[in-house]
Short mmCIF file of C-alpha atoms and ligand atoms in Angstrom, two decimals:
data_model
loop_
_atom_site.label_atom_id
_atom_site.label_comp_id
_atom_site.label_asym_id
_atom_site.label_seq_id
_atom_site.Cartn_x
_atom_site.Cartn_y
_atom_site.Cartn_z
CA UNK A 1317 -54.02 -32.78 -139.19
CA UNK A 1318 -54.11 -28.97 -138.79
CA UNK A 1319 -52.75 -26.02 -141.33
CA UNK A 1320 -50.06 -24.25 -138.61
CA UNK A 1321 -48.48 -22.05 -141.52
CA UNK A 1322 -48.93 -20.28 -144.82
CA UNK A 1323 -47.01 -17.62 -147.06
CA UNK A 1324 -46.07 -17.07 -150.53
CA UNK A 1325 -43.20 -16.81 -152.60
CA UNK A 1326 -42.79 -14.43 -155.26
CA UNK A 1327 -40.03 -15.91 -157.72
CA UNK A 1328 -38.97 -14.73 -161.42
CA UNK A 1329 -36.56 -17.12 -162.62
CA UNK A 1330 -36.94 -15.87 -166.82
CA UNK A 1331 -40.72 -14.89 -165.41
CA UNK A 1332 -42.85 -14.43 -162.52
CA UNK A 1333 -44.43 -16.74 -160.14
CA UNK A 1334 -46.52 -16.78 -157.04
CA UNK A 1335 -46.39 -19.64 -155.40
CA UNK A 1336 -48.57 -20.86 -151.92
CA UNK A 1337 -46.55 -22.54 -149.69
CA UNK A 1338 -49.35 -24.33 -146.74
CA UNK A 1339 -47.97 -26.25 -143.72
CA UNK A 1340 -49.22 -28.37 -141.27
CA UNK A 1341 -48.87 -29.98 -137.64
CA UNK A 1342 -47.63 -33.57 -138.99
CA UNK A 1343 -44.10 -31.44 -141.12
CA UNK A 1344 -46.31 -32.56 -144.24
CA UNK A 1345 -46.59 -29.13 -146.55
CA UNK A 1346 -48.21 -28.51 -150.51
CA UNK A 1347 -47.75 -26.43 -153.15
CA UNK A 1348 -50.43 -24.47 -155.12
CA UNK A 1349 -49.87 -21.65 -158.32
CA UNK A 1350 -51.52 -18.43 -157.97
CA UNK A 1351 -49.93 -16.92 -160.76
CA UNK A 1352 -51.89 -14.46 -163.02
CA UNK A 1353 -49.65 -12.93 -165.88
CA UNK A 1354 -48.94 -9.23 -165.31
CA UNK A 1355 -51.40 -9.63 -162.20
CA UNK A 1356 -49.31 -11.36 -160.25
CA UNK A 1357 -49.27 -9.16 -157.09
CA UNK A 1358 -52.86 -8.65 -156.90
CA UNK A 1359 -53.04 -12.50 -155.65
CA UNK A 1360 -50.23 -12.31 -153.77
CA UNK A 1361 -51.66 -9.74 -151.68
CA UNK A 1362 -55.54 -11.29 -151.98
CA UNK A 1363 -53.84 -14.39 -150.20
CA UNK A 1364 -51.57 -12.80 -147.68
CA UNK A 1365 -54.07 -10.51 -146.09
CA UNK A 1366 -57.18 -12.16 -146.76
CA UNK A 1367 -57.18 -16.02 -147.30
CA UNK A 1368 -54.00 -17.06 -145.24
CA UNK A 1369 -55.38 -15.62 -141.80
CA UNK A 1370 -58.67 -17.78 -142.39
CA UNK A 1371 -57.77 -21.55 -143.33
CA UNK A 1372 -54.56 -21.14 -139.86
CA UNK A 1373 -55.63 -24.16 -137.81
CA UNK A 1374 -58.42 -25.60 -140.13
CA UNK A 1375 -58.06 -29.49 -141.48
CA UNK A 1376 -56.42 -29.90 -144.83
CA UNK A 1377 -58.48 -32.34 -145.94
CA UNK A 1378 -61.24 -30.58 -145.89
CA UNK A 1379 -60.96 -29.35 -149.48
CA UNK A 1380 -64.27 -29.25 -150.21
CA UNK A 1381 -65.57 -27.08 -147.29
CA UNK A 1382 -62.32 -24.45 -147.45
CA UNK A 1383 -63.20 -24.32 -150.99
CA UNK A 1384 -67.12 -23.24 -150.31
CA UNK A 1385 -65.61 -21.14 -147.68
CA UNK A 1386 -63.14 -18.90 -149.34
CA UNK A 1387 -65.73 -18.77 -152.38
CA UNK A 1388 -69.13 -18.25 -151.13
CA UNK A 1389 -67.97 -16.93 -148.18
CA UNK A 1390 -65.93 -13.44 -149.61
CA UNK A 1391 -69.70 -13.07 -150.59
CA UNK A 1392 -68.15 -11.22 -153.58
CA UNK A 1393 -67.88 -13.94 -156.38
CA UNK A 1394 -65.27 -14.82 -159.06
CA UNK A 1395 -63.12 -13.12 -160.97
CA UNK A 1396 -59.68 -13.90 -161.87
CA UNK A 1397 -57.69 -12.76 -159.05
CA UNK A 1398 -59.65 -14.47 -156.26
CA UNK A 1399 -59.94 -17.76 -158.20
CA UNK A 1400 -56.31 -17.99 -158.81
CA UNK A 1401 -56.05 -17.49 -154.97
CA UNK A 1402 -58.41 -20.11 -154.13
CA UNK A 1403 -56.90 -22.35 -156.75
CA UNK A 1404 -53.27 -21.79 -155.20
CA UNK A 1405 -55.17 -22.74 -151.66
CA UNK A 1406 -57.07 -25.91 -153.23
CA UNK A 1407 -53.96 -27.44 -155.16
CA UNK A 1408 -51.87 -27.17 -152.00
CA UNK A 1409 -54.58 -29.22 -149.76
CA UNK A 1410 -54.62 -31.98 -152.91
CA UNK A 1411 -50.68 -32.03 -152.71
CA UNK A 1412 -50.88 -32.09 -148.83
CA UNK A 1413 -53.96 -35.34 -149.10
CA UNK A 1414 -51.75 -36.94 -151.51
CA UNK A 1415 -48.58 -36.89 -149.57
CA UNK A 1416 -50.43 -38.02 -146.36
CA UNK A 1417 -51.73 -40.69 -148.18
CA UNK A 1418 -48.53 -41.60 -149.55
CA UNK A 1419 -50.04 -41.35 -153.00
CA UNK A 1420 -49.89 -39.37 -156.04
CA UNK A 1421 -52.99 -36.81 -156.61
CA UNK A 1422 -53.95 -38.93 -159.61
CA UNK A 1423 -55.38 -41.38 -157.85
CA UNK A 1424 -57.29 -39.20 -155.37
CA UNK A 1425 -59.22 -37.96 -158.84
CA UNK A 1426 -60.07 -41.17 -159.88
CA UNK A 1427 -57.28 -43.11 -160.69
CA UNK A 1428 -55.28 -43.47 -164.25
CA UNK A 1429 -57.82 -43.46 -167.11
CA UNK A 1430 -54.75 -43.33 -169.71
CA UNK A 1431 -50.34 -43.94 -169.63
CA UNK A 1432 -49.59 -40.94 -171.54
CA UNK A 1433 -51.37 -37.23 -171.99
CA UNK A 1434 -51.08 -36.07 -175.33
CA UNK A 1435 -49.51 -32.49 -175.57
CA UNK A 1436 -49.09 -30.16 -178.18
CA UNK A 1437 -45.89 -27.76 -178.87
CA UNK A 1438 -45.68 -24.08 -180.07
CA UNK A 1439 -44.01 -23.73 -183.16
CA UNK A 1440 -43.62 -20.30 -184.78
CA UNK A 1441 -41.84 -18.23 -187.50
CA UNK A 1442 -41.45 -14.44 -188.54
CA UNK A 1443 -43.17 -16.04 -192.15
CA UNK A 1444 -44.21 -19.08 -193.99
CA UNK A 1445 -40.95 -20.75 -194.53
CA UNK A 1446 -39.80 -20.42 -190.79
CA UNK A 1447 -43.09 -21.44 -189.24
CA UNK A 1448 -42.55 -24.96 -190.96
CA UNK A 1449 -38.84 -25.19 -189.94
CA UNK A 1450 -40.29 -24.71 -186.77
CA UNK A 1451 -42.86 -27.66 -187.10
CA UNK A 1452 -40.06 -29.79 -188.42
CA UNK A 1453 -38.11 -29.03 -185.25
CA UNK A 1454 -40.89 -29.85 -183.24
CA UNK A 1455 -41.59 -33.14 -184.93
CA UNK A 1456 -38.03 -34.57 -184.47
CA UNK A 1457 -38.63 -34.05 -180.86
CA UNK A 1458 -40.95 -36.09 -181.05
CA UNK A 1459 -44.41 -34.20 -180.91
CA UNK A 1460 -47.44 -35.66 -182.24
CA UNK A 1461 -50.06 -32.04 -182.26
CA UNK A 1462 -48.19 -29.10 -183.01
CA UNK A 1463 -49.99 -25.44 -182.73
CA UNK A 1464 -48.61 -23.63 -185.59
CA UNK A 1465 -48.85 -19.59 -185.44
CA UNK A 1466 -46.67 -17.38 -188.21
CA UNK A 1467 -46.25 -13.75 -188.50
CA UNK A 1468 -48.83 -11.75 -190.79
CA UNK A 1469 -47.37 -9.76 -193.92
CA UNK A 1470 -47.94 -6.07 -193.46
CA UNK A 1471 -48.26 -6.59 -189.27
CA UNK A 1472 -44.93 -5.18 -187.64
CA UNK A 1473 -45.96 -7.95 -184.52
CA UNK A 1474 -47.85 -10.72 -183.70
CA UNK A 1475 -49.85 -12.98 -180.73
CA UNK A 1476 -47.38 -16.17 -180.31
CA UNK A 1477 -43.90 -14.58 -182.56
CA UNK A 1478 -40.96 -13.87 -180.94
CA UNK A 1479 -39.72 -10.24 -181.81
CA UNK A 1480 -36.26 -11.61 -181.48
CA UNK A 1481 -34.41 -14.62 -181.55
CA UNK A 1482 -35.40 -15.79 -178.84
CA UNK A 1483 -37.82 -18.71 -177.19
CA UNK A 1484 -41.36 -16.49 -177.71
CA UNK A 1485 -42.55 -15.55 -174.25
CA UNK A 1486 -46.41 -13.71 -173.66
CA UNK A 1487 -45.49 -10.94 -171.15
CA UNK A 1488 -42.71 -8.09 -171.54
CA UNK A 1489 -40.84 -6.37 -168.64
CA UNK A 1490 -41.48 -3.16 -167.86
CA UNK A 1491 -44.91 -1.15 -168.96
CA UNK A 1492 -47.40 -2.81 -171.96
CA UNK A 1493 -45.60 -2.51 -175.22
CA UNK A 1494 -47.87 -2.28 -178.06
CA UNK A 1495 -48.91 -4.62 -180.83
CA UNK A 1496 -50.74 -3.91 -183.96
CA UNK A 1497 -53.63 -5.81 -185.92
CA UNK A 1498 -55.66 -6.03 -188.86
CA UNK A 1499 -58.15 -9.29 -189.05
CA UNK A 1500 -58.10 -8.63 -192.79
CA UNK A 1501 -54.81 -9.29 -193.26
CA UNK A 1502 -54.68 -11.89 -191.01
CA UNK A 1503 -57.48 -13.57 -192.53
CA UNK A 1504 -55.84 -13.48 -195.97
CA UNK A 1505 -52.87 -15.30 -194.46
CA UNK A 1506 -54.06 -18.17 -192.15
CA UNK A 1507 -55.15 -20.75 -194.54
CA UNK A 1508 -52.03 -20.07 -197.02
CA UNK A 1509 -50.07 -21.28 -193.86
CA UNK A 1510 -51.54 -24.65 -193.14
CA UNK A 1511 -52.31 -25.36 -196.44
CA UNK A 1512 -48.22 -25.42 -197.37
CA UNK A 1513 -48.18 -27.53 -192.98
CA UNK A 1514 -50.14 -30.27 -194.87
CA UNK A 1515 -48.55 -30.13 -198.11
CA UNK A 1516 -45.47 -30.58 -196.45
CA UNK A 1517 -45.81 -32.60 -193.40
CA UNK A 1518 -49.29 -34.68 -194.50
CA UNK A 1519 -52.07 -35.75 -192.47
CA UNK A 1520 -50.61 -37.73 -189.58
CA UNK A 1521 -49.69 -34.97 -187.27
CA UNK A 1522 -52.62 -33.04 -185.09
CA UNK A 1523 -52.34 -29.26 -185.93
CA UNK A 1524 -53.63 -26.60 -183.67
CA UNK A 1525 -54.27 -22.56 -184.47
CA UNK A 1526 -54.95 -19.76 -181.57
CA UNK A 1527 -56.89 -16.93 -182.69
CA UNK A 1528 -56.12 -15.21 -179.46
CA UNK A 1529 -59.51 -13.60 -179.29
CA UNK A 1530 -59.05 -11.54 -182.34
CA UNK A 1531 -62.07 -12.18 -184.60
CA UNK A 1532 -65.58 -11.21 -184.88
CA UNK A 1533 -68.15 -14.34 -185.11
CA UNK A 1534 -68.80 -14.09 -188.17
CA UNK A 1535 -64.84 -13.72 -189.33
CA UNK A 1536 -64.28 -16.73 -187.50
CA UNK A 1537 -66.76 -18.75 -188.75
CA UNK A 1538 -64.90 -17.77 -192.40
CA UNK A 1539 -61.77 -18.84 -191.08
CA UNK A 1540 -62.80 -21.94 -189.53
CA UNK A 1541 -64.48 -22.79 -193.00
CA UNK A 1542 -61.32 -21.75 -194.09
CA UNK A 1543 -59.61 -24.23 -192.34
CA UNK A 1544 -61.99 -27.41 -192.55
CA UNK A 1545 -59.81 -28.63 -195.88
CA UNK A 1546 -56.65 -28.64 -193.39
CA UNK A 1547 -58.72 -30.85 -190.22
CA UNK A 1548 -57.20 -29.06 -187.57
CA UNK A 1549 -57.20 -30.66 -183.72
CA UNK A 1550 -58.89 -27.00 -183.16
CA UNK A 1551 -59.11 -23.28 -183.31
CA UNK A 1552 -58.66 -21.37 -180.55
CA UNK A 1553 -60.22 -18.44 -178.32
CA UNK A 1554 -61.63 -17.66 -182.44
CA UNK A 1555 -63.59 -14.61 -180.46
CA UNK A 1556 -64.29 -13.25 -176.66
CA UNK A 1557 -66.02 -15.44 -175.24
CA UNK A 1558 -68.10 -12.98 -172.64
CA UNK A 1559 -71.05 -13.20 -175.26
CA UNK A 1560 -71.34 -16.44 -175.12
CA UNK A 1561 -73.97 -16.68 -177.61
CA UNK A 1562 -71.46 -15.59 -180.06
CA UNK A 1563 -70.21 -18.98 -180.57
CA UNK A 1564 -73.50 -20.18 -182.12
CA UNK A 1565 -72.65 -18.05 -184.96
CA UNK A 1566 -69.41 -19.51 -185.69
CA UNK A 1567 -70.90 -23.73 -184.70
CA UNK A 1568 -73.12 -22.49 -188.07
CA UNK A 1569 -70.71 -21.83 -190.29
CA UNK A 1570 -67.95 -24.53 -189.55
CA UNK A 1571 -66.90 -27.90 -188.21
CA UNK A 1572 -63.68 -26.64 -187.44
CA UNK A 1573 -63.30 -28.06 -183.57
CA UNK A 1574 -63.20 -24.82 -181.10
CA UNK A 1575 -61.15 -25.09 -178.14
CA UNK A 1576 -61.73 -21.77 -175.52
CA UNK A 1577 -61.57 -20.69 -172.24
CA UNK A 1578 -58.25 -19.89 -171.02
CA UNK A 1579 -58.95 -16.70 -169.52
CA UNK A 1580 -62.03 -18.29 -167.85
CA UNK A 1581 -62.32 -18.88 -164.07
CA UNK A 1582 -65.59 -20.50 -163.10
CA UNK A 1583 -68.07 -23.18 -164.65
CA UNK A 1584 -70.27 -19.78 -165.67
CA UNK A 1585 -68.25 -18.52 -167.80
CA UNK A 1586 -68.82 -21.15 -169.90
CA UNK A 1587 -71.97 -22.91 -169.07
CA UNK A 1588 -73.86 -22.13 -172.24
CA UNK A 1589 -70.54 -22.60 -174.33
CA UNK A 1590 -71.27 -26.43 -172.86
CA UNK A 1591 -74.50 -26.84 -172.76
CA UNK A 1592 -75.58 -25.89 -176.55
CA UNK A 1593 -72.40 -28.05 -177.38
CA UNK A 1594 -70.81 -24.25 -179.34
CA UNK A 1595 -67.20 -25.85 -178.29
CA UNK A 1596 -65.43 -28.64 -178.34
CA UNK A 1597 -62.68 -27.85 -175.67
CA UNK A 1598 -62.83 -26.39 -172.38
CA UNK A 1599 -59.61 -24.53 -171.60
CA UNK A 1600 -60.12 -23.36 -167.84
CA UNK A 1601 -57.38 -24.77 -166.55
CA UNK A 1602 -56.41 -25.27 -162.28
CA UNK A 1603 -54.70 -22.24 -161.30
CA UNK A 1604 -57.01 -19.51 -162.84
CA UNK A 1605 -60.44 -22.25 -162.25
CA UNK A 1606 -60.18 -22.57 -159.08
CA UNK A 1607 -58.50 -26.03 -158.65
CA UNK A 1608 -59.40 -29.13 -158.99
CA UNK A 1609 -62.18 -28.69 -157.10
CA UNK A 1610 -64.05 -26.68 -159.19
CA UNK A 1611 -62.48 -28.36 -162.17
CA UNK A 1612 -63.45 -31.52 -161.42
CA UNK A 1613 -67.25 -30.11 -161.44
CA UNK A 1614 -66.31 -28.63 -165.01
CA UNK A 1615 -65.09 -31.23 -166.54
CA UNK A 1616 -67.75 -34.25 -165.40
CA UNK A 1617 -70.64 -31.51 -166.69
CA UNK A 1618 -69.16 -31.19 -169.98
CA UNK A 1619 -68.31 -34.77 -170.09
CA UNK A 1620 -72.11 -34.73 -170.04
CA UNK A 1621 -71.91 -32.72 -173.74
CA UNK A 1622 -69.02 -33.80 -175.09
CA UNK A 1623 -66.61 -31.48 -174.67
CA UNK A 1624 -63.28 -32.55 -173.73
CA UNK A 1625 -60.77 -30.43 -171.82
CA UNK A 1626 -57.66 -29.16 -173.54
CA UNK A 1627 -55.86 -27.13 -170.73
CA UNK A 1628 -54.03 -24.20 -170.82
CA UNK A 1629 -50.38 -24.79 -170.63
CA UNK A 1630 -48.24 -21.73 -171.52
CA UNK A 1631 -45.32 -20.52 -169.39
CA UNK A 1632 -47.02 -18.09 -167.47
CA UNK A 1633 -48.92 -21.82 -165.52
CA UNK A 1634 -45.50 -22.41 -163.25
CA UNK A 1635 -44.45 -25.69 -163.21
CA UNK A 1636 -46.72 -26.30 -159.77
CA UNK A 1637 -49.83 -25.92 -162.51
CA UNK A 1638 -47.96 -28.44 -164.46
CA UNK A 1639 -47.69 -31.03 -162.35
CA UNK A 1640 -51.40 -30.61 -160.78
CA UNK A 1641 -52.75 -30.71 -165.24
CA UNK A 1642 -50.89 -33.58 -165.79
CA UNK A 1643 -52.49 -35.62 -162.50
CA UNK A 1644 -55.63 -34.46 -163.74
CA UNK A 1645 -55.69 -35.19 -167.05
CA UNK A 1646 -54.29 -38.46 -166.13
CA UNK A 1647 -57.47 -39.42 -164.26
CA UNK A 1648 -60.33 -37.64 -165.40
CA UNK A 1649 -62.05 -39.73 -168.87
CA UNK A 1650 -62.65 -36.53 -171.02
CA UNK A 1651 -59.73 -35.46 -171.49
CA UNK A 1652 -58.71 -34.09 -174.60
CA UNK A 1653 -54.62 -32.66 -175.13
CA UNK A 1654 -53.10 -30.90 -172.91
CA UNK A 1655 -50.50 -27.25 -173.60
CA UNK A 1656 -46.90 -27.81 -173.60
CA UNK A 1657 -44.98 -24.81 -173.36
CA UNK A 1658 -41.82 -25.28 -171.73
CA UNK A 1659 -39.99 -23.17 -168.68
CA UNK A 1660 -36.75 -22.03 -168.58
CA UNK A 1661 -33.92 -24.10 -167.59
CA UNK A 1662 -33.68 -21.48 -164.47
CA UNK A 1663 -37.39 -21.82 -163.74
CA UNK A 1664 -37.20 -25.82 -163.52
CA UNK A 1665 -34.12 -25.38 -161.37
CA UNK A 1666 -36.71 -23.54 -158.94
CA UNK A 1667 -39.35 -25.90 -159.06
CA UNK A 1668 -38.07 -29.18 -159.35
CA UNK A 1669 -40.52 -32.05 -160.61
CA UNK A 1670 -41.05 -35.52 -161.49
CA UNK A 1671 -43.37 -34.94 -164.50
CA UNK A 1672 -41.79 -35.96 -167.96
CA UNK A 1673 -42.07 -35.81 -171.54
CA UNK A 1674 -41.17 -39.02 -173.69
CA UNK A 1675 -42.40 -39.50 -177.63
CA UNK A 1676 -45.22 -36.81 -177.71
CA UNK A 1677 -46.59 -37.94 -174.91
CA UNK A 1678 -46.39 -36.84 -170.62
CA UNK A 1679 -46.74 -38.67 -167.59
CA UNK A 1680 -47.21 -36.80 -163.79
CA UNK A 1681 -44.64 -39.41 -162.14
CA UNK A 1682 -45.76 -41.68 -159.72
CA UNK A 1683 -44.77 -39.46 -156.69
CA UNK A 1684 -46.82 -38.78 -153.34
CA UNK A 1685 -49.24 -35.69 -153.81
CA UNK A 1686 -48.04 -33.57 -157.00
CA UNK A 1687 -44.54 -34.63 -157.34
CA UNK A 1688 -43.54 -31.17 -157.37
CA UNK A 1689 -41.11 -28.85 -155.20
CA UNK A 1690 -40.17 -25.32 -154.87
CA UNK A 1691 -35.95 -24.42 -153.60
CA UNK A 1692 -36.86 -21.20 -151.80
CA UNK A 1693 -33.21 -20.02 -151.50
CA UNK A 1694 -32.69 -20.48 -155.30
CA UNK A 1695 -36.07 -18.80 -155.69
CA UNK A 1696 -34.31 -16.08 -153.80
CA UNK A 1697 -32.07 -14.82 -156.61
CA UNK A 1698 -35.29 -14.39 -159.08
CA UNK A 1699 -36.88 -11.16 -157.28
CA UNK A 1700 -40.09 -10.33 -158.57
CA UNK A 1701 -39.28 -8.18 -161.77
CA UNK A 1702 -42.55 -5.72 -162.97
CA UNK A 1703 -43.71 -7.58 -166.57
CA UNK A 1704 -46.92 -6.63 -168.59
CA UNK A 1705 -48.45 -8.48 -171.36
CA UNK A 1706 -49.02 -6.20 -174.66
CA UNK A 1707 -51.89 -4.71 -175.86
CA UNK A 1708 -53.42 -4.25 -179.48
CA UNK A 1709 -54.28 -1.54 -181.44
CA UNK A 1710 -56.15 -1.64 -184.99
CA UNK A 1711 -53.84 0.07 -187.69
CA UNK A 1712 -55.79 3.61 -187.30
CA UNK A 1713 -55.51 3.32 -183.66
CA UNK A 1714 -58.20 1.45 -182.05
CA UNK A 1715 -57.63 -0.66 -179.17
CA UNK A 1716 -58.12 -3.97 -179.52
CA UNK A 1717 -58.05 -7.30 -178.04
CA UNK A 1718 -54.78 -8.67 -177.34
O1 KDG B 1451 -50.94 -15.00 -170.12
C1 KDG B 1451 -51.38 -15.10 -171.44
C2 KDG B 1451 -50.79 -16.30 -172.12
O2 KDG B 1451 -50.87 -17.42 -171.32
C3 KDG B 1451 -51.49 -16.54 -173.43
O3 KDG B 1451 -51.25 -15.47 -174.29
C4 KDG B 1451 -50.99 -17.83 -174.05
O4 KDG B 1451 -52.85 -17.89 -175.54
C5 KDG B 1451 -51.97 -18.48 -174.97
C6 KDG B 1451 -51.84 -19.93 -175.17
O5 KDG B 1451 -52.71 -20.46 -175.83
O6 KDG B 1451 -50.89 -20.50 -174.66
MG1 MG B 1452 -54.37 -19.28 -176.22
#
């Protein structure tokens, strides 16, 4: 089998996507995400003049080798933008293998190791009161972890709270907007809000916090002590993770699981993270690791420690990234949750799939390769629409992490 065709398809059905669309000599194509929020044509344009021309004409089952070649051989090394390209090239080969085989991608990966991946839900409120109306809502659907995230009194805005009524969604259109932040008062808040989640909802349900890469070490290793009374699932991306040795410092003070890693796109960004056994969750998910074949590496090394994976999911992952999570986390043994933050009715129109959600719990679908499509002429109607996500500033001013 030979790749005859490739080209992408910029799409923005509630948000944007870039999607890789390969083809081959046998009429068999796959689908991979290249999506990277507020990025997004940056790896449109890294695959269109730069990857496409090289893998015309080359076998599609050669994932490995296309993989060593569009990595080693840019001779310029990682990054975000050229891993989410050769992650969009590398889950469109394992759709392509799949549907050749007549078999879904799971079982290319290993086979099932599990029926069901567990998945946990956003819920959110302006305050106290609404944040638990919101797990309530989440738990009568039928979710069994539930990240809970609540606005801060005295902060205008905040990471994961819809300024409006509507569904809470990362990016903005248009040019950054700007959020403000104070760890103090944050600080004050967090365990006031899970300690009225467990008062009120017990100890059954898994509960999950993002920090969103707001705290110092030290901070975080108060708030995770903080938290140890309320036995979360995990806290998240507590501080940037480029220091990696940071994370000792907060494994000192606490036994608070840490899940990080979402902004991570190759095994080094996290290698020490694993091998001093700082986290407990790797979130480096496909589209911005590199695919499964560099996730596949990842995740059997920090089987090796004991760190599960516990992938990204938000809505900015399109629905391709979906798909390819769930047939991984189906397969591979250390898994550990998986993100669940649903599209837009519009955006699963686009992209329509065979992965499902029944009693807390998903399942890939049992179709050849990822069980995943894209309608281009719906697509069509979406045009690309400019979107940023916001930044942060300190209340004197300061920039901040977001
Ligand atoms: O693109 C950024 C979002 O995906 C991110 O803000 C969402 O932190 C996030 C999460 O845990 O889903
Ligand atoms: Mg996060």
């Amino acid at each position: 089998m030979k790749i005859t065709n490739a080209y992408v398809n910029i799409t923005s059905p509630g948000r944007n996507f870039v999607t890789l669309k390969i083809e081959t000599d046998e009429g068999i194509h796959g689908l991979g995400d290249g999506t990277l929020n507020g990025r997004e044509l940056s790896v449109a344009s890294y695959l269109t003049e730069h990857v496409i021309p090289c893998i015309i004409g080359r076998d599609p089952f050669q994932t490995e080798d296309i993989w060593q070649y569009l990595y080693r051989g840019a001779y310029w090394r990682r990054g975000p933008v050229t891993m989410a390209a050769i992650a969009a090239v590398d889950v469109a080969l394992w759709d392509i293998k799949g549907k050749a085989l007549n078999t879904p991608v799971y079982n290319l990966l290993g086979g099932k190791s599990r029926e069901g991946i567990l998945v946990y839900a956003h819920a959110n409120g302006k305050d106290i009161d609404h944040a638990l109306e919101d797990v309530a809502r989440h738990k009568e659907m039928g979710f069994k972890a539930i990240r809970v995230q609540s606005g801060i009194p005295g902060l205008a805005t905040t990471y994961g709270i819809s300024k409006g009524p509507g569904r809470y969604e990362p990016a903005e259109r248009g040019l950054p907007s700007e959020y403000e932040w104070s760890s103090e008062l944050y600080l004050r808040h967090v365990s006031k809000l899970f300690a009225q989640v467990r008062e009120v909802f017990g100890d059954e349900l898994h509960l999950l916090h993002d920090c969103h890469h707001r705290l110092t070490p030290i901070e975080a290793g108060r708030l995770g002590k903080e938290l140890e009374p309320f036995h979360l699932f995990w806290m998240e991306d507590p501080t940037p993770a480029e220091l990696q040795e940071g994370y000792k410092i907060i494994r000192e003070h606490t036994t608070t699981p840490i899940a990080v890693g979402e902004v991570f796109n190759s095994i080094w960004d996290a290698h020490d993270l694993i091998r001093n056994q700082w986290i407990d969750y790797l979130r480096m998910t496909l589209v911005h690791g590199g695919g499964f074949t560099h996730l596949k590496k990842a995740a059997d090394f920090a089987d090796l420690y004991h760190v599960r994976t516990g992938f990204h999911g938000a809505t900015d992952l399109s629905p391709v990234t979906m798909a390819a999570a769930l047939h991984f986390d189906t397969a591979i043994h250390n898994f550990g949750i998986q993100e669940l933050m649903p599209h837009t009715d519009e955006t699963d129109a686009v992209f329509p799939h065979q992965y499902s959600f029944k009693d807390g719990l998903m399942v890939p679908g049992d179709a050849p390769g990822l069980g995943v499509e894209l309608d281009e002429s719906l697509a069509a109607k979406y045009p690309y629409q400019r979107a940023y996500l916001p930044v942060n500033r300190k209340l004197d001013g300061t920039l901040t992490d977001w």
